Short mmCIF file of N, CA and C in Angstrom, two decimals:
data_model
loop_
_atom_site.label_atom_id
_atom_site.label_comp_id
_atom_site.label_asym_id
_atom_site.label_seq_id
_atom_site.Cartn_x
_atom_site.Cartn_y
_atom_site.Cartn_z
N UNK A 1 40.12 -45.75 -8.89
CA UNK A 1 39.21 -44.91 -9.64
C UNK A 1 37.91 -45.66 -9.91
N UNK A 2 38.04 -46.95 -10.25
CA UNK A 2 36.86 -47.77 -10.53
C UNK A 2 36.01 -47.94 -9.29
N UNK A 3 36.65 -48.05 -8.12
CA UNK A 3 35.92 -48.21 -6.87
C UNK A 3 35.09 -46.97 -6.58
N UNK A 4 35.65 -45.77 -6.89
CA UNK A 4 34.92 -44.52 -6.67
C UNK A 4 33.67 -44.48 -7.52
N UNK A 5 33.77 -44.91 -8.79
CA UNK A 5 32.62 -44.92 -9.69
C UNK A 5 31.54 -45.86 -9.16
N UNK A 6 31.97 -47.02 -8.65
CA UNK A 6 31.01 -47.98 -8.10
C UNK A 6 30.30 -47.40 -6.89
N UNK A 7 31.06 -46.73 -6.02
CA UNK A 7 30.47 -46.11 -4.83
C UNK A 7 29.48 -45.03 -5.25
N UNK A 8 29.87 -44.20 -6.23
CA UNK A 8 28.98 -43.15 -6.74
C UNK A 8 27.73 -43.74 -7.36
N UNK A 9 27.89 -44.84 -8.08
CA UNK A 9 26.76 -45.51 -8.72
C UNK A 9 25.79 -46.06 -7.68
N UNK A 10 26.34 -46.63 -6.61
CA UNK A 10 25.50 -47.16 -5.54
C UNK A 10 24.73 -46.03 -4.87
N UNK A 11 25.41 -44.90 -4.63
CA UNK A 11 24.74 -43.75 -4.01
C UNK A 11 23.63 -43.24 -4.91
N UNK A 12 23.89 -43.15 -6.21
CA UNK A 12 22.86 -42.70 -7.16
C UNK A 12 21.67 -43.64 -7.16
N UNK A 13 21.94 -44.95 -7.10
CA UNK A 13 20.85 -45.92 -7.08
C UNK A 13 19.95 -45.73 -5.86
N UNK A 14 20.57 -45.39 -4.73
CA UNK A 14 19.77 -45.17 -3.51
C UNK A 14 19.00 -43.86 -3.58
N UNK A 15 19.61 -42.85 -4.16
CA UNK A 15 18.99 -41.52 -4.23
C UNK A 15 17.91 -41.48 -5.29
N UNK A 16 18.19 -42.01 -6.47
CA UNK A 16 17.26 -41.91 -7.59
C UNK A 16 16.24 -43.05 -7.58
N UNK A 17 15.21 -42.83 -6.82
CA UNK A 17 14.12 -43.80 -6.81
C UNK A 17 13.29 -43.61 -8.06
N UNK A 18 12.39 -44.52 -8.31
CA UNK A 18 11.52 -44.45 -9.49
C UNK A 18 10.73 -43.14 -9.50
N UNK A 19 10.20 -42.75 -8.33
CA UNK A 19 9.43 -41.51 -8.24
C UNK A 19 10.28 -40.30 -8.58
N UNK A 20 11.51 -40.29 -8.09
CA UNK A 20 12.39 -39.15 -8.35
C UNK A 20 12.81 -39.08 -9.81
N UNK A 21 13.03 -40.23 -10.40
CA UNK A 21 13.38 -40.27 -11.83
C UNK A 21 12.22 -39.73 -12.65
N UNK A 22 11.00 -40.14 -12.30
CA UNK A 22 9.81 -39.64 -13.00
C UNK A 22 9.67 -38.12 -12.82
N UNK A 23 9.91 -37.64 -11.60
CA UNK A 23 9.83 -36.20 -11.33
C UNK A 23 10.88 -35.45 -12.14
N UNK A 24 12.11 -35.97 -12.19
CA UNK A 24 13.17 -35.34 -12.97
C UNK A 24 12.81 -35.31 -14.45
N UNK A 25 12.24 -36.40 -14.95
CA UNK A 25 11.83 -36.47 -16.35
C UNK A 25 10.77 -35.40 -16.65
N UNK A 26 9.78 -35.29 -15.77
CA UNK A 26 8.73 -34.28 -15.97
C UNK A 26 9.32 -32.87 -15.90
N UNK A 27 10.26 -32.66 -14.98
CA UNK A 27 10.90 -31.35 -14.85
C UNK A 27 11.66 -31.00 -16.12
N UNK A 28 12.39 -31.96 -16.66
CA UNK A 28 13.14 -31.72 -17.89
C UNK A 28 12.20 -31.45 -19.06
N UNK A 29 11.08 -32.18 -19.13
CA UNK A 29 10.09 -31.93 -20.18
C UNK A 29 9.51 -30.51 -20.05
N UNK A 30 9.22 -30.12 -18.81
CA UNK A 30 8.69 -28.78 -18.56
C UNK A 30 9.69 -27.72 -18.97
N UNK A 31 10.94 -27.89 -18.57
CA UNK A 31 11.99 -26.93 -18.95
C UNK A 31 12.14 -26.85 -20.46
N UNK A 32 12.08 -27.98 -21.11
CA UNK A 32 12.18 -28.01 -22.58
C UNK A 32 11.04 -27.22 -23.21
N UNK A 33 9.82 -27.42 -22.71
CA UNK A 33 8.65 -26.71 -23.24
C UNK A 33 8.78 -25.20 -22.98
N UNK A 34 9.21 -24.83 -21.77
CA UNK A 34 9.41 -23.42 -21.44
C UNK A 34 10.46 -22.79 -22.35
N UNK A 35 11.49 -23.54 -22.67
CA UNK A 35 12.53 -23.07 -23.57
C UNK A 35 11.97 -22.86 -24.97
N UNK A 36 11.18 -23.84 -25.45
CA UNK A 36 10.56 -23.72 -26.79
C UNK A 36 9.69 -22.46 -26.88
N UNK A 37 8.97 -22.15 -25.81
CA UNK A 37 8.07 -21.00 -25.80
C UNK A 37 8.80 -19.67 -25.57
N UNK A 38 10.09 -19.74 -25.27
CA UNK A 38 10.86 -18.52 -25.02
C UNK A 38 10.72 -18.00 -23.60
N UNK A 39 10.04 -18.75 -22.76
CA UNK A 39 9.82 -18.29 -21.39
C UNK A 39 11.10 -18.34 -20.58
N UNK A 40 11.95 -19.31 -20.84
CA UNK A 40 13.22 -19.39 -20.10
C UNK A 40 14.08 -18.16 -20.35
N UNK A 41 14.05 -17.64 -21.59
CA UNK A 41 14.81 -16.42 -21.88
C UNK A 41 14.28 -15.26 -21.04
N UNK A 42 12.96 -15.17 -20.95
CA UNK A 42 12.35 -14.10 -20.15
C UNK A 42 12.74 -14.23 -18.69
N UNK A 43 12.68 -15.45 -18.17
CA UNK A 43 13.06 -15.69 -16.77
C UNK A 43 14.52 -15.34 -16.57
N UNK A 44 15.37 -15.71 -17.52
CA UNK A 44 16.79 -15.40 -17.43
C UNK A 44 17.00 -13.88 -17.39
N UNK A 45 16.26 -13.16 -18.24
CA UNK A 45 16.36 -11.70 -18.24
C UNK A 45 15.92 -11.12 -16.91
N UNK A 46 14.85 -11.68 -16.36
CA UNK A 46 14.34 -11.19 -15.07
C UNK A 46 15.36 -11.42 -13.97
N UNK A 47 16.12 -12.48 -14.08
CA UNK A 47 17.08 -12.82 -13.04
C UNK A 47 18.39 -12.04 -13.14
N UNK A 48 18.46 -11.10 -14.09
CA UNK A 48 19.64 -10.24 -14.17
C UNK A 48 19.75 -9.45 -12.87
N UNK A 49 20.95 -9.24 -12.36
CA UNK A 49 21.12 -8.54 -11.08
C UNK A 49 20.44 -7.17 -11.02
N UNK A 50 20.47 -6.42 -12.12
CA UNK A 50 19.87 -5.09 -12.11
C UNK A 50 18.35 -5.18 -11.92
N UNK A 51 17.75 -6.16 -12.58
CA UNK A 51 16.29 -6.33 -12.49
C UNK A 51 15.92 -6.77 -11.08
N UNK A 52 16.67 -7.71 -10.54
CA UNK A 52 16.39 -8.18 -9.19
C UNK A 52 16.56 -7.04 -8.19
N UNK A 53 17.61 -6.25 -8.36
CA UNK A 53 17.86 -5.13 -7.45
C UNK A 53 16.72 -4.12 -7.51
N UNK A 54 16.25 -3.81 -8.70
CA UNK A 54 15.14 -2.86 -8.87
C UNK A 54 13.86 -3.40 -8.24
N UNK A 55 13.58 -4.68 -8.49
CA UNK A 55 12.37 -5.29 -7.92
C UNK A 55 12.46 -5.32 -6.39
N UNK A 56 13.63 -5.64 -5.88
CA UNK A 56 13.81 -5.68 -4.43
C UNK A 56 13.61 -4.30 -3.82
N UNK A 57 14.12 -3.27 -4.50
CA UNK A 57 13.96 -1.91 -3.95
C UNK A 57 12.50 -1.47 -3.97
N UNK A 58 11.73 -1.98 -4.93
CA UNK A 58 10.30 -1.65 -4.96
C UNK A 58 9.54 -2.40 -3.87
N UNK A 59 9.96 -3.63 -3.62
CA UNK A 59 9.24 -4.47 -2.66
C UNK A 59 9.69 -4.20 -1.23
N UNK A 60 10.99 -4.04 -1.05
CA UNK A 60 11.52 -3.88 0.30
C UNK A 60 11.78 -2.41 0.56
N UNK A 61 10.79 -1.76 1.16
CA UNK A 61 10.91 -0.36 1.53
C UNK A 61 10.15 -0.17 2.84
N UNK A 62 10.31 0.97 3.49
CA UNK A 62 9.66 1.15 4.80
C UNK A 62 8.15 0.91 4.79
N UNK A 63 7.47 1.32 3.73
CA UNK A 63 6.02 1.13 3.68
C UNK A 63 5.64 -0.35 3.65
N UNK A 64 6.28 -1.11 2.76
CA UNK A 64 5.93 -2.53 2.67
C UNK A 64 6.36 -3.28 3.92
N UNK A 65 7.46 -2.88 4.51
CA UNK A 65 7.89 -3.54 5.74
C UNK A 65 6.89 -3.30 6.87
N UNK A 66 6.31 -2.08 6.93
CA UNK A 66 5.27 -1.80 7.93
C UNK A 66 4.05 -2.67 7.69
N UNK A 67 3.70 -2.83 6.41
CA UNK A 67 2.54 -3.68 6.07
C UNK A 67 2.81 -5.12 6.50
N UNK A 68 3.99 -5.63 6.17
CA UNK A 68 4.33 -7.00 6.53
C UNK A 68 4.32 -7.17 8.04
N UNK A 69 4.83 -6.16 8.75
CA UNK A 69 4.89 -6.20 10.21
C UNK A 69 3.49 -6.28 10.81
N UNK A 70 2.51 -5.69 10.13
CA UNK A 70 1.14 -5.65 10.67
C UNK A 70 0.16 -6.47 9.84
N UNK A 71 0.63 -7.46 9.15
CA UNK A 71 -0.23 -8.23 8.24
C UNK A 71 -1.39 -8.89 8.97
N UNK A 72 -1.16 -9.41 10.18
CA UNK A 72 -2.25 -10.03 10.94
C UNK A 72 -3.34 -9.02 11.25
N UNK A 73 -2.92 -7.85 11.70
CA UNK A 73 -3.88 -6.79 12.02
C UNK A 73 -4.63 -6.34 10.76
N UNK A 74 -3.92 -6.19 9.66
CA UNK A 74 -4.55 -5.77 8.41
C UNK A 74 -5.56 -6.79 7.91
N UNK A 75 -5.19 -8.06 7.93
CA UNK A 75 -6.13 -9.08 7.44
C UNK A 75 -7.34 -9.17 8.35
N UNK A 76 -7.14 -8.99 9.64
CA UNK A 76 -8.28 -8.99 10.57
C UNK A 76 -9.22 -7.84 10.28
N UNK A 77 -8.65 -6.67 10.05
CA UNK A 77 -9.47 -5.49 9.74
C UNK A 77 -10.17 -5.65 8.40
N UNK A 78 -9.44 -6.10 7.39
CA UNK A 78 -10.05 -6.29 6.07
C UNK A 78 -11.15 -7.34 6.11
N UNK A 79 -11.02 -8.31 6.99
CA UNK A 79 -12.03 -9.35 7.12
C UNK A 79 -13.34 -8.84 7.69
N UNK A 80 -13.32 -7.70 8.35
CA UNK A 80 -14.53 -7.13 8.95
C UNK A 80 -15.33 -6.28 7.97
N UNK A 81 -14.75 -5.97 6.83
CA UNK A 81 -15.41 -5.08 5.88
C UNK A 81 -16.56 -5.79 5.18
N UNK A 82 -17.69 -5.11 5.11
CA UNK A 82 -18.84 -5.61 4.34
C UNK A 82 -18.65 -5.08 2.92
N UNK A 83 -18.08 -5.93 2.06
CA UNK A 83 -17.68 -5.49 0.73
C UNK A 83 -18.86 -5.14 -0.17
N UNK A 84 -20.00 -5.78 0.02
CA UNK A 84 -21.18 -5.43 -0.79
C UNK A 84 -21.62 -4.01 -0.51
N UNK A 85 -21.71 -3.67 0.79
CA UNK A 85 -22.10 -2.31 1.17
C UNK A 85 -21.03 -1.32 0.73
N UNK A 86 -19.77 -1.66 0.93
CA UNK A 86 -18.68 -0.77 0.53
C UNK A 86 -18.74 -0.48 -0.97
N UNK A 87 -18.97 -1.50 -1.77
CA UNK A 87 -19.04 -1.31 -3.22
C UNK A 87 -20.19 -0.38 -3.59
N UNK A 88 -21.34 -0.56 -2.96
CA UNK A 88 -22.49 0.31 -3.23
C UNK A 88 -22.17 1.77 -2.88
N UNK A 89 -21.54 1.97 -1.73
CA UNK A 89 -21.23 3.34 -1.28
C UNK A 89 -20.15 3.97 -2.17
N UNK A 90 -19.19 3.18 -2.58
CA UNK A 90 -18.14 3.71 -3.47
C UNK A 90 -18.75 4.08 -4.81
N UNK A 91 -19.65 3.25 -5.33
CA UNK A 91 -20.32 3.57 -6.60
C UNK A 91 -21.13 4.85 -6.47
N UNK A 92 -21.83 5.01 -5.35
CA UNK A 92 -22.61 6.22 -5.08
C UNK A 92 -21.68 7.45 -5.08
N UNK A 93 -20.59 7.35 -4.35
CA UNK A 93 -19.64 8.45 -4.26
C UNK A 93 -19.00 8.74 -5.62
N UNK A 94 -18.67 7.71 -6.35
CA UNK A 94 -18.05 7.88 -7.67
C UNK A 94 -18.99 8.61 -8.62
N UNK A 95 -20.26 8.21 -8.65
CA UNK A 95 -21.24 8.89 -9.50
C UNK A 95 -21.39 10.35 -9.10
N UNK A 96 -21.43 10.61 -7.80
CA UNK A 96 -21.57 11.98 -7.32
C UNK A 96 -20.35 12.82 -7.73
N UNK A 97 -19.16 12.25 -7.59
CA UNK A 97 -17.94 12.99 -7.94
C UNK A 97 -17.89 13.31 -9.43
N UNK A 98 -18.40 12.40 -10.27
CA UNK A 98 -18.40 12.65 -11.71
C UNK A 98 -19.30 13.83 -12.08
N UNK A 99 -20.35 14.05 -11.31
CA UNK A 99 -21.32 15.10 -11.67
C UNK A 99 -20.94 16.47 -11.12
N UNK A 100 -19.91 16.55 -10.31
CA UNK A 100 -19.50 17.86 -9.77
C UNK A 100 -18.83 18.64 -10.89
N UNK A 101 -19.29 19.89 -11.12
CA UNK A 101 -18.66 20.69 -12.17
C UNK A 101 -17.20 21.01 -11.83
N UNK A 102 -16.42 21.24 -12.88
CA UNK A 102 -15.00 21.56 -12.70
C UNK A 102 -14.83 22.81 -11.82
N UNK A 103 -15.67 23.81 -12.08
CA UNK A 103 -15.63 25.04 -11.28
C UNK A 103 -17.03 25.31 -10.74
N UNK A 104 -17.34 24.78 -9.55
CA UNK A 104 -18.67 25.00 -9.00
C UNK A 104 -18.90 26.48 -8.70
N UNK A 105 -20.17 26.89 -8.81
CA UNK A 105 -20.48 28.29 -8.54
C UNK A 105 -20.36 28.57 -7.05
N UNK A 106 -20.02 29.81 -6.74
CA UNK A 106 -19.95 30.23 -5.34
C UNK A 106 -21.35 30.58 -4.87
N UNK A 107 -21.68 30.16 -3.66
CA UNK A 107 -22.98 30.56 -3.13
C UNK A 107 -22.81 31.02 -1.69
N UNK A 108 -23.63 31.96 -1.32
CA UNK A 108 -23.60 32.48 0.04
C UNK A 108 -24.69 31.84 0.88
N UNK A 109 -24.95 32.45 2.03
CA UNK A 109 -25.93 31.92 2.96
C UNK A 109 -27.32 31.88 2.35
N UNK A 110 -27.71 32.96 1.67
CA UNK A 110 -29.04 32.98 1.05
C UNK A 110 -29.13 31.96 -0.08
N UNK A 111 -28.06 31.81 -0.84
CA UNK A 111 -28.04 30.80 -1.89
C UNK A 111 -28.16 29.40 -1.32
N UNK A 112 -27.51 29.18 -0.17
CA UNK A 112 -27.59 27.89 0.50
C UNK A 112 -29.03 27.61 0.94
N UNK A 113 -29.67 28.62 1.51
CA UNK A 113 -31.06 28.45 1.93
C UNK A 113 -31.95 28.13 0.73
N UNK A 114 -31.69 28.77 -0.40
CA UNK A 114 -32.46 28.50 -1.61
C UNK A 114 -32.22 27.08 -2.12
N UNK A 115 -30.98 26.61 -2.04
CA UNK A 115 -30.64 25.25 -2.50
C UNK A 115 -31.30 24.18 -1.64
N UNK A 116 -31.63 24.53 -0.40
CA UNK A 116 -32.25 23.55 0.49
C UNK A 116 -33.65 23.13 0.01
N UNK A 117 -34.22 23.87 -0.95
CA UNK A 117 -35.52 23.48 -1.52
C UNK A 117 -35.35 22.40 -2.58
N UNK A 118 -34.15 22.23 -3.09
CA UNK A 118 -33.88 21.25 -4.15
C UNK A 118 -33.94 19.83 -3.55
N UNK A 119 -34.77 18.94 -4.12
CA UNK A 119 -34.87 17.57 -3.59
C UNK A 119 -33.54 16.81 -3.58
N UNK A 120 -32.68 17.05 -4.58
CA UNK A 120 -31.37 16.38 -4.60
C UNK A 120 -30.52 16.84 -3.43
N UNK A 121 -30.56 18.14 -3.14
CA UNK A 121 -29.80 18.68 -2.00
C UNK A 121 -30.36 18.10 -0.71
N UNK A 122 -31.67 18.02 -0.62
CA UNK A 122 -32.29 17.47 0.59
C UNK A 122 -31.88 16.00 0.79
N UNK A 123 -31.87 15.23 -0.30
CA UNK A 123 -31.45 13.83 -0.22
C UNK A 123 -29.98 13.74 0.20
N UNK A 124 -29.15 14.59 -0.40
CA UNK A 124 -27.73 14.60 -0.05
C UNK A 124 -27.52 14.97 1.41
N UNK A 125 -28.29 15.94 1.88
CA UNK A 125 -28.20 16.33 3.30
C UNK A 125 -28.62 15.15 4.19
N UNK A 126 -29.65 14.43 3.74
CA UNK A 126 -30.09 13.26 4.50
C UNK A 126 -28.99 12.21 4.59
N UNK A 127 -28.29 11.99 3.47
CA UNK A 127 -27.18 11.03 3.46
C UNK A 127 -26.09 11.50 4.41
N UNK A 128 -25.76 12.78 4.36
CA UNK A 128 -24.71 13.31 5.26
C UNK A 128 -25.11 13.20 6.72
N UNK A 129 -26.37 13.48 7.02
CA UNK A 129 -26.84 13.38 8.41
C UNK A 129 -26.74 11.93 8.88
N UNK A 130 -27.16 10.98 8.05
CA UNK A 130 -27.07 9.56 8.42
C UNK A 130 -25.62 9.14 8.61
N UNK A 131 -24.73 9.64 7.75
CA UNK A 131 -23.31 9.34 7.89
C UNK A 131 -22.78 9.89 9.21
N UNK A 132 -23.14 11.12 9.53
CA UNK A 132 -22.69 11.72 10.79
C UNK A 132 -23.22 10.96 12.00
N UNK A 133 -24.47 10.51 11.94
CA UNK A 133 -25.03 9.71 13.03
C UNK A 133 -24.25 8.41 13.20
N UNK A 134 -23.99 7.75 12.09
CA UNK A 134 -23.27 6.47 12.14
C UNK A 134 -21.86 6.66 12.70
N UNK A 135 -21.20 7.73 12.28
CA UNK A 135 -19.85 8.01 12.80
C UNK A 135 -19.92 8.29 14.30
N UNK A 136 -20.93 9.05 14.71
CA UNK A 136 -21.10 9.34 16.14
C UNK A 136 -21.33 8.09 16.96
N UNK A 137 -22.18 7.18 16.48
CA UNK A 137 -22.43 5.92 17.19
C UNK A 137 -21.17 5.08 17.27
N UNK A 138 -20.45 5.00 16.16
CA UNK A 138 -19.22 4.20 16.14
C UNK A 138 -18.18 4.79 17.09
N UNK A 139 -18.09 6.12 17.12
CA UNK A 139 -17.13 6.77 18.02
C UNK A 139 -17.49 6.50 19.47
N UNK A 140 -18.79 6.52 19.77
CA UNK A 140 -19.23 6.25 21.14
C UNK A 140 -18.87 4.82 21.55
N UNK A 141 -19.07 3.86 20.65
CA UNK A 141 -18.73 2.46 20.94
C UNK A 141 -17.23 2.31 21.21
N UNK A 142 -16.42 3.01 20.43
CA UNK A 142 -14.96 2.89 20.60
C UNK A 142 -14.49 3.52 21.90
N UNK A 143 -15.20 4.53 22.37
CA UNK A 143 -14.79 5.21 23.60
C UNK A 143 -15.15 4.42 24.84
N UNK A 144 -16.04 3.44 24.71
CA UNK A 144 -16.45 2.64 25.88
C UNK A 144 -15.44 1.58 26.18
#
């Protein structure tokens, strides 16, 4: 029995280097602090099987698996986005959407012709025309 303890002690001496002892000490101090703050209880609650199962079902589903499968393609595409321009256009669209009445009035062809005199309508039409041109150019590039 004594020989086994000596062998175990020798193995521990080889395994527990000064660096590892220091790391273990820091880990124990960290765990103690987390326990004092109540964080370990929260982590323990999170690790309950029901919570893990629910989290896994939210994370592992066909949609997220498709995203993971195409992560390289997605990051490449997202890397091409000009975020400054995108933010400006989204802000423009957001402001426009806020100003649309809940129930817009119905207008016919003559009403449309009358609205074309409105400078805001003219500006909006200009934006739409530029958007259509840009989409057309982009579509032509993709078809080549």
